[in-house]
Short mmCIF file of C-alpha atoms in Angstrom, two decimals:
data_model
loop_
_atom_site.label_atom_id
_atom_site.label_comp_id
_atom_site.label_asym_id
_atom_site.label_seq_id
_atom_site.Cartn_x
_atom_site.Cartn_y
_atom_site.Cartn_z
CA UNK I 1 -35.86 -15.14 40.59
CA UNK I 2 -37.40 -13.95 43.37
CA UNK I 3 -36.51 -11.94 45.48
CA UNK I 4 -36.57 -13.81 49.49
CA UNK I 5 -34.65 -16.57 48.28
CA UNK I 6 -31.84 -13.69 47.22
CA UNK I 7 -28.19 -14.24 48.50
CA UNK I 8 -28.06 -11.81 51.71
CA UNK I 9 -26.46 -8.45 50.36
CA UNK I 10 -24.43 -5.93 52.66
CA UNK I 11 -25.57 -2.46 50.69
CA UNK I 12 -24.41 1.34 50.95
CA UNK I 13 -26.46 4.26 52.31
CA UNK I 14 -28.42 5.35 49.26
CA UNK I 15 -30.38 8.66 49.90
CA UNK I 16 -34.15 8.22 50.42
CA UNK I 17 -35.15 10.76 48.08
CA UNK I 18 -34.53 8.76 44.85
CA UNK I 19 -37.09 7.31 45.42
CA UNK I 20 -39.70 9.58 45.42
CA UNK I 21 -43.50 8.57 45.37
CA UNK I 22 -44.76 7.31 42.58
CA UNK I 23 -47.60 4.99 42.68
CA UNK I 24 -52.12 6.56 43.57
CA UNK I 25 -54.11 3.68 42.83
CA UNK I 26 -52.79 -0.15 42.94
CA UNK I 27 -53.43 -0.69 39.10
CA UNK I 28 -51.00 1.60 38.46
CA UNK I 29 -47.93 0.67 36.22
CA UNK I 30 -44.99 1.29 38.70
CA UNK I 31 -42.39 4.09 37.47
CA UNK I 32 -40.34 5.54 39.89
CA UNK I 33 -36.89 6.06 38.51
CA UNK I 34 -34.41 8.42 40.36
CA UNK I 35 -34.70 12.27 38.70
CA UNK I 36 -31.11 12.42 40.10
CA UNK I 37 -29.51 9.58 38.19
CA UNK I 38 -28.99 8.84 34.71
CA UNK I 39 -27.99 5.57 33.47
CA UNK I 40 -24.79 6.43 32.54
CA UNK I 41 -23.83 8.22 36.01
CA UNK I 42 -24.68 5.42 37.50
CA UNK I 43 -22.99 2.75 35.87
CA UNK I 44 -20.01 4.86 35.98
CA UNK I 45 -19.92 5.32 39.71
CA UNK I 46 -20.41 0.83 40.03
CA UNK I 47 -17.24 0.92 37.04
CA UNK I 48 -15.26 3.13 39.57
CA UNK I 49 -16.39 0.92 42.59
CA UNK I 50 -15.51 -2.85 40.59
CA UNK I 51 -12.14 -0.90 39.98
CA UNK I 52 -10.72 -1.21 43.44
CA UNK I 53 -13.48 -3.55 45.79
CA UNK I 54 -10.40 -5.27 46.69
CA UNK I 55 -10.38 -2.08 49.61
CA UNK I 56 -13.33 -3.76 50.85
CA UNK I 57 -12.54 -7.21 51.10
CA UNK I 58 -9.00 -6.00 52.63
CA UNK I 59 -11.36 -3.69 55.03
CA UNK I 60 -13.79 -7.42 56.07
CA UNK I 61 -10.82 -9.25 56.57
CA UNK I 62 -9.79 -6.85 59.08
CA UNK I 63 -13.13 -6.86 60.30
CA UNK I 64 -13.64 -11.05 60.76
CA UNK I 65 -9.51 -10.49 62.77
CA UNK I 66 -11.48 -8.63 64.96
CA UNK I 67 -14.12 -11.27 65.77
CA UNK I 68 -11.89 -14.05 65.66
CA UNK I 69 -9.74 -12.10 68.13
CA UNK I 70 -12.92 -12.60 70.53
CA UNK I 71 -12.24 -17.03 70.30
CA UNK I 72 -8.86 -16.54 72.36
CA UNK I 73 -10.92 -14.97 75.57
CA UNK I 74 -12.21 -17.27 78.17
CA UNK I 75 -15.85 -17.44 76.67
CA UNK I 76 -19.18 -19.75 78.23
CA UNK I 77 -20.42 -22.12 75.96
CA UNK I 78 -23.36 -19.62 75.52
CA UNK I 79 -20.88 -16.31 74.67
CA UNK I 80 -18.48 -18.99 72.77
CA UNK I 81 -21.78 -20.04 70.48
CA UNK I 82 -22.43 -16.58 69.84
CA UNK I 83 -19.02 -15.21 68.97
CA UNK I 84 -19.19 -18.23 66.40
CA UNK I 85 -22.50 -16.98 65.23
CA UNK I 86 -20.94 -13.38 64.71
CA UNK I 87 -17.83 -15.24 61.99
CA UNK I 88 -20.71 -17.32 60.48
CA UNK I 89 -22.44 -14.37 59.57
CA UNK I 90 -19.07 -12.61 58.47
CA UNK I 91 -18.79 -15.15 56.26
CA UNK I 92 -22.22 -15.10 54.93
CA UNK I 93 -22.07 -14.91 51.10
CA UNK I 94 -17.90 -13.47 51.64
CA UNK I 95 -16.67 -17.28 51.87
CA UNK I 96 -19.01 -20.54 51.68
CA UNK I 97 -16.21 -22.60 52.83
CA UNK I 98 -15.20 -20.49 55.48
CA UNK I 99 -18.78 -20.15 57.09
CA UNK I 100 -19.09 -23.74 56.81
CA UNK I 101 -16.05 -24.37 59.09
CA UNK I 102 -17.60 -21.96 61.87
CA UNK I 103 -21.18 -23.56 61.45
CA UNK I 104 -19.47 -27.19 62.32
CA UNK I 105 -17.56 -25.80 65.27
CA UNK I 106 -20.61 -24.46 66.71
CA UNK I 107 -22.43 -27.95 65.82
CA UNK I 108 -19.68 -29.27 67.59
CA UNK I 109 -19.58 -26.88 70.79
CA UNK I 110 -23.65 -28.17 70.22
CA UNK I 111 -23.30 -31.73 70.85
CA UNK I 112 -21.07 -31.02 73.47
CA UNK I 113 -22.82 -29.31 75.75
CA UNK I 114 -25.90 -30.99 74.79
CA UNK I 115 -27.48 -27.98 74.36
CA UNK I 116 -31.06 -28.37 71.87
CA UNK I 117 -31.73 -25.12 70.80
CA UNK I 118 -27.99 -24.29 70.08
CA UNK I 119 -28.14 -27.84 68.37
CA UNK I 120 -31.24 -26.78 66.32
CA UNK I 121 -29.56 -23.55 65.45
CA UNK I 122 -26.41 -24.87 64.55
CA UNK I 123 -27.81 -27.24 61.99
CA UNK I 124 -30.33 -24.73 60.53
CA UNK I 125 -26.77 -22.40 60.13
CA UNK I 126 -25.52 -25.75 58.01
CA UNK I 127 -28.70 -26.45 56.00
CA UNK I 128 -27.73 -22.34 54.36
CA UNK I 129 -24.37 -23.66 53.85
CA UNK I 130 -25.74 -26.79 52.10
CA UNK I 131 -28.30 -25.40 50.13
CA UNK I 132 -25.25 -22.30 49.28
CA UNK I 133 -22.74 -25.10 47.93
CA UNK I 134 -25.33 -27.04 45.71
CA UNK I 135 -26.25 -29.45 47.61
CA UNK I 136 -29.67 -29.53 47.37
CA UNK I 137 -30.31 -32.98 48.82
CA UNK I 138 -28.11 -32.98 51.29
CA UNK I 139 -29.59 -29.53 52.72
CA UNK I 140 -33.12 -31.09 52.81
CA UNK I 141 -32.51 -34.39 54.41
CA UNK I 142 -30.84 -31.99 57.00
CA UNK I 143 -34.11 -30.14 57.03
CA UNK I 144 -36.51 -32.42 57.03
CA UNK I 145 -34.41 -34.06 60.64
CA UNK I 146 -35.27 -31.05 62.41
CA UNK I 147 -39.01 -30.91 63.83
CA UNK I 148 -41.35 -27.81 63.68
CA UNK I 149 -43.03 -28.97 66.64
CA UNK I 150 -39.47 -28.74 67.91
CA UNK I 151 -38.05 -25.28 67.66
CA UNK I 152 -38.13 -22.11 69.79
CA UNK I 153 -39.97 -19.50 68.69
CA UNK I 154 -37.56 -16.86 67.79
CA UNK I 155 -36.26 -19.58 65.09
CA UNK I 156 -39.23 -20.61 63.74
CA UNK I 157 -39.01 -16.76 61.51
CA UNK I 158 -35.03 -18.47 59.98
CA UNK I 159 -36.56 -22.30 60.01
CA UNK I 160 -39.35 -20.45 57.21
CA UNK I 161 -36.87 -18.51 55.61
CA UNK I 162 -34.51 -21.34 54.52
CA UNK I 163 -37.42 -24.00 53.40
CA UNK I 164 -39.10 -21.13 50.94
CA UNK I 165 -35.59 -20.30 49.88
CA UNK I 166 -34.37 -24.12 49.68
CA UNK I 167 -37.64 -24.03 47.60
CA UNK I 168 -36.95 -21.35 45.38
CA UNK I 169 -34.00 -22.71 44.43
CA UNK I 170 -35.14 -25.73 43.84
CA UNK I 171 -38.22 -24.19 41.59
CA UNK I 172 -35.52 -22.54 39.67
CA UNK I 173 -33.36 -25.34 38.76
CA UNK I 174 -36.51 -27.76 37.73
CA UNK I 175 -36.31 -29.37 34.04
CA UNK I 176 -39.74 -30.62 34.10
CA UNK I 177 -42.72 -28.13 34.57
CA UNK I 178 -44.19 -30.09 36.62
CA UNK I 179 -42.03 -30.83 39.39
CA UNK I 180 -40.97 -26.62 39.00
CA UNK I 181 -44.76 -26.02 39.53
CA UNK I 182 -44.52 -28.29 43.00
CA UNK I 183 -41.41 -26.32 43.99
CA UNK I 184 -43.56 -23.08 43.41
CA UNK I 185 -46.95 -24.77 45.37
CA UNK I 186 -44.30 -25.59 48.77
CA UNK I 187 -42.38 -21.89 47.91
CA UNK I 188 -46.05 -20.19 48.20
CA UNK I 189 -47.16 -22.09 51.58
CA UNK I 190 -43.85 -21.31 53.35
CA UNK I 191 -43.86 -17.32 51.97
CA UNK I 192 -47.01 -17.14 53.56
CA UNK I 193 -45.64 -18.90 57.06
CA UNK I 194 -43.00 -16.41 56.62
CA UNK I 195 -45.53 -13.41 56.66
CA UNK I 196 -46.97 -14.70 59.80
CA UNK I 197 -44.46 -15.62 62.05
CA UNK I 198 -43.38 -12.53 61.33
CA UNK I 199 -44.48 -9.00 62.32
CA UNK I 200 -46.69 -6.74 59.97
CA UNK I 201 -43.96 -3.51 60.14
CA UNK I 202 -41.03 -5.79 59.86
CA UNK I 203 -38.46 -5.67 57.37
CA UNK I 204 -38.77 -8.78 56.67
CA UNK I 205 -42.20 -8.83 56.26
CA UNK I 206 -42.07 -5.69 53.73
CA UNK I 207 -39.35 -7.91 51.40
CA UNK I 208 -41.07 -10.81 51.36
CA UNK I 209 -44.72 -9.43 50.86
CA UNK I 210 -42.92 -7.02 48.04
CA UNK I 211 -41.87 -10.62 46.48
CA UNK I 212 -45.55 -12.55 46.72
CA UNK I 213 -46.93 -9.47 45.31
CA UNK I 214 -44.39 -9.38 42.30
CA UNK I 215 -45.33 -13.33 41.80
CA UNK I 216 -49.03 -12.33 41.53
CA UNK I 217 -47.63 -9.63 38.72
CA UNK I 218 -49.12 -6.41 41.38
CA UNK I 219 -45.94 -4.46 40.86
CA UNK I 220 -47.24 -1.30 41.63
CA UNK I 221 -48.10 -2.30 45.03
CA UNK I 222 -44.76 -4.26 45.13
CA UNK I 223 -42.91 -1.25 44.61
CA UNK I 224 -44.46 0.97 46.72
CA UNK I 225 -43.96 -1.40 49.74
CA UNK I 226 -40.73 -1.61 48.68
CA UNK I 227 -40.44 2.11 49.00
CA UNK I 228 -42.03 2.30 52.05
CA UNK I 229 -39.26 0.16 53.54
CA UNK I 230 -36.62 1.53 52.16
CA UNK I 231 -38.49 4.95 54.22
CA UNK I 232 -38.16 2.90 57.83
CA UNK I 233 -35.73 4.02 59.87
CA UNK I 234 -32.12 3.93 60.19
CA UNK I 235 -31.22 0.73 57.13
CA UNK I 236 -28.42 -1.37 56.88
CA UNK I 237 -26.19 -1.50 53.42
CA UNK I 238 -27.63 -5.63 53.70
CA UNK I 239 -31.00 -4.17 53.46
CA UNK I 240 -30.50 -1.60 51.27
CA UNK I 241 -29.10 -3.87 49.00
CA UNK I 242 -31.95 -6.31 49.04
CA UNK I 243 -34.64 -3.71 48.54
CA UNK I 244 -32.41 -2.05 45.30
CA UNK I 245 -32.87 -5.70 43.96
CA UNK I 246 -36.47 -6.11 44.62
CA UNK I 247 -37.05 -2.49 43.57
CA UNK I 248 -34.94 -4.02 39.98
CA UNK I 249 -36.86 -7.04 38.96
CA UNK I 250 -40.24 -4.72 39.08
CA UNK I 251 -38.79 -2.76 36.61
CA UNK I 252 -37.45 -5.73 34.46
CA UNK I 253 -40.77 -7.16 34.17
CA UNK I 254 -42.64 -3.78 33.22
CA UNK I 255 -39.90 -3.36 30.90
CA UNK I 256 -38.65 -0.61 32.10
CA UNK I 257 -34.94 -1.22 31.22
CA UNK I 258 -33.25 2.42 32.16
CA UNK I 259 -35.18 2.34 35.30
CA UNK I 260 -34.28 -1.64 35.47
CA UNK I 261 -30.37 -0.82 34.77
CA UNK I 262 -30.09 1.77 37.09
CA UNK I 263 -31.35 -0.35 40.07
CA UNK I 264 -29.27 -3.48 39.37
CA UNK I 265 -26.04 -1.49 39.30
CA UNK I 266 -27.34 0.63 43.03
CA UNK I 267 -27.52 -3.37 44.41
CA UNK I 268 -24.80 -4.00 42.76
CA UNK I 269 -23.01 -1.26 44.46
CA UNK I 270 -24.04 -3.00 47.67
CA UNK I 271 -22.39 -6.15 46.72
CA UNK I 272 -19.37 -4.58 46.23
CA UNK I 273 -18.90 -2.19 48.83
CA UNK I 274 -20.16 -4.51 51.86
CA UNK I 275 -17.89 -7.46 50.15
CA UNK I 276 -20.45 -9.29 49.22
CA UNK I 277 -19.07 -12.02 46.46
CA UNK I 278 -22.25 -14.61 45.91
CA UNK I 279 -24.75 -12.06 44.30
CA UNK I 280 -26.85 -11.92 41.56
CA UNK I 281 -27.49 -8.25 40.57
CA UNK I 282 -24.09 -7.59 38.82
CA UNK I 283 -24.57 -10.65 36.54
CA UNK I 284 -27.85 -9.43 35.70
CA UNK I 285 -27.22 -6.06 34.74
CA UNK I 286 -24.13 -7.94 32.11
CA UNK I 287 -26.97 -9.42 30.83
CA UNK I 288 -28.50 -6.94 29.53
CA UNK I 289 -25.97 -4.88 28.64
CA UNK I 290 -25.26 -7.68 26.82
CA UNK I 291 -28.30 -7.55 24.67
CA UNK I 292 -28.19 -3.76 24.74
CA UNK I 293 -24.83 -4.33 22.19
CA UNK I 294 -22.55 -2.91 25.63
CA UNK I 295 -20.08 -5.93 24.61
CA UNK I 296 -17.41 -4.27 27.22
CA UNK I 297 -18.78 -3.25 30.45
CA UNK I 298 -21.37 -6.60 29.80
CA UNK I 299 -17.60 -8.54 29.93
CA UNK I 300 -16.34 -6.62 33.14
CA UNK I 301 -19.43 -6.80 35.09
CA UNK I 302 -19.68 -10.57 34.61
CA UNK I 303 -16.17 -11.55 34.89
CA UNK I 304 -16.29 -9.78 38.06
CA UNK I 305 -19.74 -11.65 39.23
CA UNK I 306 -17.16 -14.95 38.32
CA UNK I 307 -13.66 -14.07 39.77
CA UNK I 308 -16.47 -13.57 43.22
CA UNK I 309 -18.36 -16.29 43.07
CA UNK I 310 -14.93 -18.50 42.56
CA UNK I 311 -13.24 -16.57 45.28
CA UNK I 312 -16.48 -17.30 47.76
CA UNK I 313 -16.80 -20.74 46.30
CA UNK I 314 -19.95 -20.30 45.51
CA UNK I 315 -20.38 -23.03 43.34
CA UNK I 316 -24.22 -22.90 42.00
CA UNK I 317 -23.50 -19.12 41.48
CA UNK I 318 -20.25 -20.46 38.94
CA UNK I 319 -22.32 -23.20 37.33
CA UNK I 320 -24.71 -20.41 37.18
CA UNK I 321 -22.76 -17.77 35.92
CA UNK I 322 -20.09 -19.53 33.12
CA UNK I 323 -22.14 -20.58 30.13
CA UNK I 324 -23.18 -16.35 30.36
CA UNK I 325 -20.02 -15.71 31.01
CA UNK I 326 -18.35 -17.62 27.88
CA UNK I 327 -20.85 -16.44 25.06
CA UNK I 328 -20.01 -13.10 26.54
CA UNK I 329 -16.52 -13.21 26.36
CA UNK I 330 -16.35 -15.24 23.10
CA UNK I 331 -18.48 -12.22 22.03
CA UNK I 332 -16.18 -9.47 23.71
CA UNK I 333 -12.68 -11.24 22.11
CA UNK I 334 -14.82 -11.32 19.31
CA UNK I 335 -15.18 -7.34 19.27
CA UNK I 336 -11.19 -7.05 20.57
CA UNK I 337 -10.16 -9.42 17.75
CA UNK I 338 -11.80 -6.49 15.35
CA UNK I 339 -10.46 -4.24 17.24
CA UNK I 340 -7.15 -5.52 16.71
CA UNK I 341 -7.32 -6.23 12.94
CA UNK I 342 -9.24 -2.53 12.70
CA UNK I 343 -6.29 -1.46 14.83
CA UNK I 344 -3.51 -3.54 12.80
CA UNK I 345 -5.67 -1.85 9.40
CA UNK I 346 -5.36 1.18 10.83
CA UNK I 347 -1.68 0.96 11.31
CA UNK I 348 -0.96 -0.66 8.13
CA UNK I 349 -2.96 2.92 6.25
CA UNK I 350 -1.29 5.04 8.40
CA UNK I 351 2.56 3.70 7.04
CA UNK I 352 1.41 3.60 3.33
CA UNK I 353 0.15 6.91 3.98
CA UNK I 354 3.31 8.08 5.76
CA UNK I 355 5.58 5.99 3.02
CA UNK I 356 3.54 8.19 0.26
CA UNK I 357 4.29 11.10 2.52
CA UNK I 358 8.36 10.62 2.22
CA UNK I 359 8.32 9.37 -1.23
CA UNK I 360 6.24 13.24 -2.22
CA UNK I 361 8.76 14.19 -0.08
CA UNK I 362 11.58 12.96 -1.67
CA UNK I 363 10.11 13.76 -4.89
CA UNK I 364 9.47 17.26 -3.88
CA UNK I 365 12.74 17.57 -2.57
CA UNK I 366 14.46 16.06 -5.54
CA UNK I 367 12.19 18.59 -7.91
CA UNK I 368 13.10 21.42 -5.61
CA UNK I 369 17.48 20.48 -6.20
CA UNK I 370 16.45 21.00 -9.78
CA UNK I 371 14.82 23.76 -9.35
CA UNK I 372 16.93 25.35 -7.23
CA UNK I 373 20.37 23.95 -9.99
CA UNK I 374 17.94 25.79 -12.53
CA UNK I 375 17.66 28.45 -10.95
CA UNK I 376 21.77 28.41 -10.03
CA UNK I 377 22.33 28.22 -14.01
CA UNK I 378 19.66 30.82 -14.61
CA UNK I 379 21.54 32.92 -12.39
CA UNK I 380 25.15 32.54 -13.84
CA UNK I 381 23.76 32.77 -16.93
CA UNK I 382 22.28 36.33 -16.11
CA UNK I 383 25.81 36.85 -14.59
CA UNK I 384 27.40 35.65 -17.74
CA UNK I 385 25.13 37.82 -19.81
CA UNK I 386 25.53 40.86 -16.96
CA UNK I 387 28.61 40.70 -17.93
CA UNK I 388 28.73 40.02 -21.83
CA UNK I 389 26.20 43.56 -21.45
CA UNK I 390 28.97 45.36 -19.23
CA UNK I 391 31.50 44.26 -21.83
CA UNK I 392 29.23 45.76 -24.76
CA UNK I 393 29.19 48.42 -23.15
CA UNK I 394 32.58 49.29 -22.07
CA UNK I 395 32.93 48.12 -25.68
CA UNK I 396 30.56 50.58 -27.31
CA UNK I 397 31.78 53.42 -24.37
CA UNK I 398 35.96 52.89 -25.77
CA UNK I 399 34.58 52.90 -29.64
CA UNK I 400 32.66 56.46 -28.42
CA UNK I 401 35.40 57.56 -27.04
CA UNK I 402 38.20 56.40 -29.07
CA UNK I 403 35.65 57.45 -32.12
CA UNK I 404 35.54 60.95 -30.01
CA UNK I 405 39.36 61.03 -29.70
CA UNK I 406 40.40 60.24 -33.45
CA UNK I 407 37.89 62.76 -35.20
CA UNK I 408 39.73 65.21 -32.51
CA UNK I 409 42.47 64.22 -33.69
CA UNK I 410 41.97 63.92 -37.23
CA UNK I 411 40.78 67.35 -37.07
CA UNK I 412 44.74 68.38 -35.47
CA UNK I 413 45.93 66.67 -37.62
CA UNK I 414 44.54 68.32 -40.68
CA UNK I 415 44.97 71.57 -39.56
CA UNK I 416 49.14 70.87 -38.57
CA UNK I 417 49.02 69.67 -41.62
CA UNK I 418 47.58 73.00 -43.87
CA UNK I 419 49.59 74.92 -41.14
CA UNK I 420 53.12 73.08 -42.73
CA UNK I 421 51.76 72.35 -45.77
CA UNK I 422 51.24 76.93 -46.30
CA UNK I 423 54.42 78.04 -43.87
CA UNK I 424 56.11 75.18 -46.82
CA UNK I 425 54.44 77.21 -49.58
CA UNK I 426 55.51 80.56 -47.36
CA UNK I 427 59.52 79.31 -48.10
CA UNK I 428 59.17 78.03 -51.10
CA UNK I 429 57.04 81.51 -52.65
CA UNK I 430 60.36 83.58 -50.58
CA UNK I 431 62.93 81.77 -52.57
CA UNK I 432 64.03 80.21 -49.61
CA UNK I 433 64.80 76.60 -51.40
CA UNK I 434 68.07 75.97 -49.10
CA UNK I 435 65.90 76.02 -46.05
CA UNK I 436 62.97 74.64 -47.79
CA UNK I 437 65.08 71.31 -47.95
CA UNK I 438 66.68 71.62 -44.52
CA UNK I 439 63.07 71.03 -42.85
CA UNK I 440 61.91 68.47 -45.51
CA UNK I 441 64.77 66.75 -44.49
CA UNK I 442 64.45 66.72 -41.01
CA UNK I 443 62.90 64.12 -38.93
CA UNK I 444 61.85 66.72 -35.72
CA UNK I 445 58.05 67.74 -36.95
CA UNK I 446 57.95 63.70 -37.18
CA UNK I 447 59.13 62.42 -33.80
CA UNK I 448 57.61 65.50 -31.99
CA UNK I 449 53.69 64.15 -33.33
CA UNK I 450 54.54 60.74 -32.82
CA UNK I 451 55.45 61.58 -28.78
CA UNK I 452 52.40 63.94 -28.83
CA UNK I 453 50.31 60.64 -30.64
CA UNK I 454 51.50 58.42 -28.13
CA UNK I 455 51.04 60.44 -24.78
CA UNK I 456 47.61 61.66 -26.28
CA UNK I 457 46.54 57.58 -26.54
CA UNK I 458 48.27 56.78 -23.22
CA UNK I 459 46.45 59.68 -21.84
CA UNK I 460 43.10 58.59 -23.53
CA UNK I 461 44.03 54.25 -22.93
CA UNK I 462 44.60 55.20 -18.77
CA UNK I 463 41.27 57.49 -19.15
CA UNK I 464 38.79 54.11 -20.58
CA UNK I 465 41.02 52.06 -17.91
CA UNK I 466 42.22 53.52 -14.94
CA UNK I 467 43.68 50.14 -13.32
CA UNK I 468 44.80 48.86 -16.37
CA UNK I 469 47.75 48.97 -14.49
CA UNK I 470 47.85 47.91 -11.01
CA UNK I 471 45.94 44.76 -12.50
CA UNK I 472 48.44 44.17 -15.09
CA UNK I 473 50.53 43.61 -12.98
CA UNK I 474 48.85 41.56 -10.64
CA UNK I 475 49.07 38.70 -13.33
CA UNK I 476 53.34 39.32 -13.31
CA UNK I 477 55.60 37.88 -11.15
CA UNK I 478 57.03 40.50 -8.60
CA UNK I 479 60.46 40.99 -9.94
CA UNK I 480 58.67 41.90 -13.49
CA UNK I 481 55.84 44.05 -12.42
CA UNK I 482 56.78 47.60 -14.56
CA UNK I 483 56.07 50.94 -13.21
CA UNK I 484 55.69 53.65 -15.57
CA UNK I 485 55.43 57.66 -14.99
CA UNK I 486 52.52 58.82 -14.28
CA UNK I 487 49.56 59.29 -17.03
CA UNK I 488 51.94 57.39 -19.26
CA UNK I 489 52.83 53.39 -20.39
CA UNK I 490 56.07 51.76 -21.42
CA UNK I 491 56.71 50.19 -24.64
CA UNK I 492 55.66 46.70 -22.77
CA UNK I 493 52.49 48.65 -21.39
CA UNK I 494 51.60 50.09 -24.47
CA UNK I 495 51.92 46.90 -26.72
CA UNK I 496 49.26 45.11 -24.30
CA UNK I 497 47.43 48.12 -24.46
CA UNK I 498 46.87 47.20 -27.97
CA UNK I 499 45.97 43.62 -26.42
CA UNK I 500 43.30 44.72 -24.31
CA UNK I 501 41.79 47.07 -27.34
CA UNK I 502 41.14 43.58 -29.39
CA UNK I 503 44.46 44.33 -31.29
CA UNK I 504 46.04 40.95 -31.60
CA UNK I 505 48.72 41.09 -34.68
CA UNK I 506 51.95 41.59 -34.02
CA UNK I 507 52.39 43.79 -37.56
CA UNK I 508 49.21 45.63 -36.57
CA UNK I 509 51.08 46.89 -33.53
CA UNK I 510 54.30 46.85 -35.01
CA UNK I 511 52.95 49.51 -37.48
CA UNK I 512 51.49 51.37 -34.85
CA UNK I 513 53.88 51.46 -32.52
CA UNK I 514 57.13 51.72 -34.91
CA UNK I 515 59.02 48.82 -33.98
CA UNK I 516 60.33 46.55 -36.28
CA UNK I 517 57.84 43.04 -35.62
CA UNK I 518 61.07 41.12 -33.83
CA UNK I 519 60.99 43.62 -31.48
CA UNK I 520 57.13 43.41 -30.89
CA UNK I 521 57.49 39.78 -30.21
CA UNK I 522 60.69 39.94 -27.97
CA UNK I 523 58.50 42.41 -26.00
CA UNK I 524 55.13 40.06 -25.95
CA UNK I 525 57.54 36.63 -24.82
CA UNK I 526 59.67 38.58 -22.02
CA UNK I 527 56.18 40.05 -20.79
CA UNK I 528 54.41 36.49 -20.99
CA UNK I 529 57.14 34.36 -19.83
CA UNK I 530 56.85 36.49 -16.68
CA UNK I 531 53.60 35.66 -16.15
CA UNK I 532 51.97 33.96 -12.57
CA UNK I 533 50.58 30.34 -13.75
CA UNK I 534 49.99 29.15 -17.01
CA UNK I 535 51.28 31.54 -20.38
CA UNK I 536 49.56 30.57 -23.07
CA UNK I 537 46.00 32.08 -22.22
CA UNK I 538 48.10 34.67 -20.67
CA UNK I 539 46.98 37.44 -23.08
CA UNK I 540 43.51 36.10 -22.87
CA UNK I 541 43.45 37.41 -19.10
CA UNK I 542 44.95 40.64 -19.99
CA UNK I 543 42.20 40.87 -22.67
CA UNK I 544 39.45 40.71 -19.45
CA UNK I 545 41.15 43.23 -16.86
#
């Protein structure tokens, strides 16, 4: 699309240093990408502006409210017509319906005062409203009603601009090549008229001249003129946005994609900050990014373009954007669906992984539990083995101790028997038969030896088991507990001392203690009856003391 019939724009100030000189000859291929900017940085800046563009619309509304307040004042027809014109300019590319309302008020006022200049200017404003609304036929008919010869000198450039814009729009939407070529011929004629009716140092002249050079494929000169226009004086936002759009078109036709995206983005930033709702730059950028595969940005940009076109009630722009919007939206939604499916798949995989981890954890938990159980059993077995080992050690110690004492006792008895034999032999050799008979009949010697034997047994046992008496009493009820003399045992304790040593047979115990079997039995029954707890395992508990 040619830049001369690009909708009116408001733009932001951009540093002039972004456009360094880059042409030396007319035939040179333009290459003038701002060194300070990158594509990604420019697009990021544009993304942020889109996020809060409503702020600029609110600012625009406040400015319009200020202009409306002037209409409440007592104004002359000329002043009121001018005030209405300010509102027409304010609503241009912001709200076509509101712009049309105030143009109609201009027409009504001009007809009331019958001012020819006002009537012409108001109707030219209506032509602009008509073609912005897509009513090309009505715009052409109204424009043909206005005679060129009847126009004031200062309105002629505006008249040529409307003619050139209308034919440009008709050429854009013409289906037949012959009709399109005819419209383009009229477009070129009115472009020349614009150049002739504007000073060669005016902004309009620079922009239209660059448009002409671009149409002639003289891209280097077109870009050079736009650059010169950018450097001229204090440009407003509207003018700067137009220049950036023209430069983007030149870069697009010379297939410099990065520079094209940068300048479309700069122009779009001007549109957004100026609260312009009817624009082309962002739409062009969306198409370019879509073709390069940046679907998400393309969708956001074309969606923003459609929303603003609808808010402006720019029906032509809405119809122009919708096919592209539909295609991009379908691809975008397909991409979102694919991402959603991938997300769901990832979620399933994550859940499966979590289940596997949980199962692994459970298995490890039970394995650890089994290991702990085995470890506990091993510890118990080890303790049992340690107990058995201690018992064996103790048993060996007891055996060694008893063997030693047994050997000593045997040696002592042999010595005593030999001494007793000699004493008896001496009595016999001396003829003291009566005294010999008396000694043989006496039990004193045997009783003394038995007492000494039991005393030796008690001392030996208590040395081996010093806490036997205390632990044995713990197995009995308090009233049946036994308190022996120091370093000695009572008959009951002596019986169970033999049990502790492994002698459980009553006959053997009776022979050892020189008691009858019934006496030993009675002692044992008496003690078992006094036991705490079960009587059946009492002696087994004694054996473990």
